[in-house]
């Protein structure tokens, strides 16, 4: 199992799945969500509507999977990060749940590679360093809980320099 950190655009990743930092409506928004929907094409929002018709809404910490349509990836895993609200509203637990449930969905489909954006660190204002610590800790815990997983690469795709530097430093410290 390889943990990789790159600087780049998640819509360009050729991993089996890419993860979207969605909102509870799953109908698209700004930031990485908007970029993924633009690149995937209108079928993605149709697929999300079908999911929402079934489950009502997607709460923070939950994740669902759809095909990726025009993207190079095969699947999009839509997860809803928590909005940062000072830190004592379960934000770290909800963020951890985003990573954990996304990995569970990928493993349930026997996928081998997955790419994550830096969930909640944009419009949702989760402090970047704390978010990276939660992401790396959770992914490591998940790997230990499921050592026979199909997954062989987990990629963190950082869009901004600050996140990229944080992830590189935290991974080096391990
Ligand atoms: P959230 O609402 O969860 O905070 P945002 O989309 O605002 O979601 O931001 C999440 C992270 O995604 C931010 O770190 C932002 O820099 C990053 N981001 C924005 N566009 C892209 C992209 N095309 N590829 C990868 N990451 C992106």
Coordinates of C-alpha atoms and ligand atoms in Angstrom, one line a residue:
X1 CA 0.0 0.0 0.0
X2 CA 1.4 3.3 -1.0
X3 CA 0.4 6.8 0.3
X4 CA 1.2 9.5 -2.2
X5 CA 1.0 13.3 -2.0
X6 CA 0.9 15.3 -5.2
X7 CA 0.1 18.8 -6.2
X8 CA -2.5 18.9 -8.9
X9 CA -6.1 18.9 -10.1
X10 CA -8.2 16.0 -8.9
X11 CA -10.3 16.0 -12.1
X12 CA -7.2 14.8 -14.0
X13 CA -6.4 11.8 -11.9
X14 CA -6.6 8.4 -13.5
X15 CA -7.2 6.5 -10.2
X16 CA -10.1 4.1 -10.0
X17 CA -12.0 6.5 -7.8
X18 CA -11.7 10.2 -7.0
X19 CA -13.3 11.7 -4.0
X20 CA -15.5 14.8 -4.2
X21 CA -15.8 17.3 -1.3
X22 CA -19.6 17.7 -1.9
X23 CA -22.3 19.4 0.0
X24 CA -25.4 17.7 1.5
X25 CA -27.5 18.3 -1.6
X26 CA -25.0 16.5 -3.9
X27 CA -26.1 18.9 -6.7
X28 CA -22.8 20.5 -7.2
X29 CA -21.3 23.7 -5.8
X30 CA -18.1 25.7 -5.9
X31 CA -14.5 24.7 -5.4
X32 CA -13.5 21.1 -6.2
X33 CA -17.2 20.0 -6.4
X34 CA -17.8 22.5 -9.3
X35 CA -14.6 21.4 -11.0
X36 CA -15.6 17.7 -10.8
X37 CA -19.1 18.3 -12.1
X38 CA -17.9 20.4 -15.0
X39 CA -15.4 17.8 -16.0
X40 CA -17.7 14.8 -15.5
X41 CA -20.6 16.3 -17.5
X42 CA -24.3 16.6 -16.7
X43 CA -24.8 12.9 -16.2
X44 CA -23.1 13.2 -12.9
X45 CA -25.7 15.5 -11.4
X46 CA -28.4 13.2 -12.7
X47 CA -26.7 10.3 -10.9
X48 CA -26.5 12.4 -7.8
X49 CA -30.2 13.3 -8.0
X50 CA -31.1 9.6 -8.2
X51 CA -29.1 9.0 -5.0
X52 CA -30.7 11.9 -3.2
X53 CA -34.2 10.7 -4.3
X54 CA -33.3 7.4 -2.5
X55 CA -31.5 8.7 0.7
X56 CA -33.0 12.2 1.2
X57 CA -29.7 14.0 1.8
X58 CA -26.1 13.2 2.5
X59 CA -25.1 14.3 6.0
X60 CA -21.6 15.5 7.0
X61 CA -19.4 12.5 7.4
X62 CA -21.4 10.3 5.0
X63 CA -20.3 9.1 1.5
X64 CA -21.9 7.8 -1.6
X65 CA -20.5 6.4 -4.9
X66 CA -21.5 7.1 -8.5
X67 CA -19.9 6.5 -11.9
X68 CA -17.5 9.2 -13.1
X69 CA -18.9 9.6 -16.6
X70 CA -16.5 11.9 -18.6
X71 CA -13.7 11.9 -16.0
X72 CA -10.7 9.7 -16.4
X73 CA -11.5 8.0 -13.1
X74 CA -14.1 5.2 -13.0
X75 CA -16.0 6.3 -9.9
X76 CA -16.7 9.5 -7.9
X77 CA -17.1 9.1 -4.2
X78 CA -19.1 12.1 -2.9
X79 CA -18.5 12.8 0.7
X80 CA -19.7 15.8 2.7
X81 CA -17.1 17.3 5.0
X82 CA -18.0 19.3 8.1
X83 CA -18.2 23.0 8.1
X84 CA -15.6 24.2 10.6
X85 CA -17.3 25.9 13.5
X86 CA -14.6 26.2 16.2
X87 CA -13.8 22.6 16.6
X88 CA -16.1 21.4 19.3
X89 CA -19.0 20.4 17.1
X90 CA -17.6 17.0 16.2
X91 CA -15.8 18.5 13.2
X92 CA -12.7 16.2 13.4
X93 CA -14.8 13.1 13.9
X94 CA -17.0 14.0 10.9
X95 CA -13.9 14.6 8.8
X96 CA -12.4 11.3 9.8
X97 CA -15.7 9.6 8.9
X98 CA -15.5 11.1 5.4
X99 CA -12.1 9.4 4.8
X100 CA -13.1 6.2 6.5
X101 CA -16.4 5.8 4.6
X102 CA -14.9 6.7 1.3
X103 CA -12.2 4.0 1.7
X104 CA -15.0 1.5 2.7
X105 CA -16.9 2.3 -0.5
X106 CA -13.8 1.9 -2.7
X107 CA -12.9 -1.4 -1.0
X108 CA -16.4 -2.7 -1.4
X109 CA -16.0 -2.3 -5.1
X110 CA -12.5 -3.9 -5.0
X111 CA -10.9 -0.7 -6.3
X112 CA -7.1 -0.4 -6.3
X113 CA -6.5 3.3 -6.4
X114 CA -8.2 6.3 -4.9
X115 CA -7.5 10.1 -4.9
X116 CA -8.6 12.4 -2.1
X117 CA -8.8 16.2 -2.2
X118 CA -8.2 18.2 1.0
X119 CA -11.8 17.8 2.2
X120 CA -13.3 20.8 4.1
X121 CA -10.2 23.0 3.8
X122 CA -11.7 25.4 1.3
X123 CA -15.2 27.0 1.6
X124 CA -15.8 24.9 4.8
X125 CA -12.8 26.6 6.5
X126 CA -11.4 23.5 8.4
X127 CA -7.8 24.5 9.5
X128 CA -5.5 22.9 7.0
X129 CA -2.9 21.5 9.3
X130 CA -5.6 19.9 11.6
X131 CA -7.4 18.5 8.5
X132 CA -4.2 16.9 7.2
X133 CA -3.5 15.3 10.6
X134 CA -7.1 13.9 10.6
X135 CA -6.7 12.6 7.0
X136 CA -3.4 10.9 7.5
X137 CA -4.3 9.5 10.9
X138 CA -7.6 8.1 9.6
X139 CA -6.2 6.6 6.5
X140 CA -3.5 4.8 8.5
X141 CA -6.0 3.5 11.0
X142 CA -8.2 2.3 8.1
X143 CA -5.3 0.4 6.5
X144 CA -4.4 -1.3 9.8
X145 CA -8.1 -2.3 10.2
X146 CA -8.2 -3.8 6.7
X147 CA -4.8 -5.2 5.9
X148 CA -6.1 -7.4 3.1
X149 CA -7.8 -4.6 1.2
X150 CA -7.8 -4.4 -2.6
X151 CA -6.5 -0.8 -2.3
X152 CA -2.9 -0.4 -3.2
X153 CA -2.6 3.4 -3.6
X154 CA -4.1 6.2 -1.7
X155 CA -3.3 9.6 -3.3
X156 CA -3.7 13.0 -1.6
X157 CA -4.2 15.6 -4.3
X158 CA -3.3 19.0 -3.0
X159 CA -4.5 22.0 -5.0
X160 CA -2.8 24.8 -3.1
X161 CA 0.9 25.1 -2.0
X162 CA 0.0 25.4 1.6
X163 CA -1.7 22.0 1.8
X164 CA 1.0 20.4 -0.3
X165 CA 3.7 21.6 2.0
X166 CA 1.7 20.4 5.1
X167 CA 1.1 17.0 3.7
X168 CA 4.7 16.5 2.6
X169 CA 6.0 17.6 6.0
X170 CA 3.6 15.3 7.9
X171 CA 4.4 12.3 5.7
X172 CA 8.1 13.0 6.2
X173 CA 7.7 13.0 9.9
X174 CA 6.4 9.5 9.9
Ligands
LIG1 P1 -15.0 22.3 1.1 O1 -16.4 22.9 1.0 O2 -15.1 20.9 1.6 O3 -14.1 23.1 1.9 P2 -13.7 23.2 -1.4 O4 -13.9 22.7 -2.7 O5 -14.0 24.6 -1.1 O6 -14.5 22.2 -0.4 O7 -12.2 22.9 -0.9 C1 -11.6 21.7 -0.6 C2 -10.2 21.7 -1.1 O8 -10.2 21.4 -2.5 C3 -9.4 23.0 -1.0 O9 -8.2 22.7 -0.4 C4 -9.3 23.5 -2.4 O10 -8.0 24.2 -2.6 C5 -9.3 22.2 -3.2 N1 -9.6 22.2 -4.6 C6 -10.3 23.1 -5.3 N2 -10.3 22.8 -6.6 C7 -9.6 21.6 -6.7 C8 -9.3 20.7 -7.8 N3 -9.7 21.0 -9.1 N4 -8.5 19.6 -7.5 C9 -8.2 19.3 -6.3 N5 -8.4 20.1 -5.2 C10 -9.2 21.2 -5.4

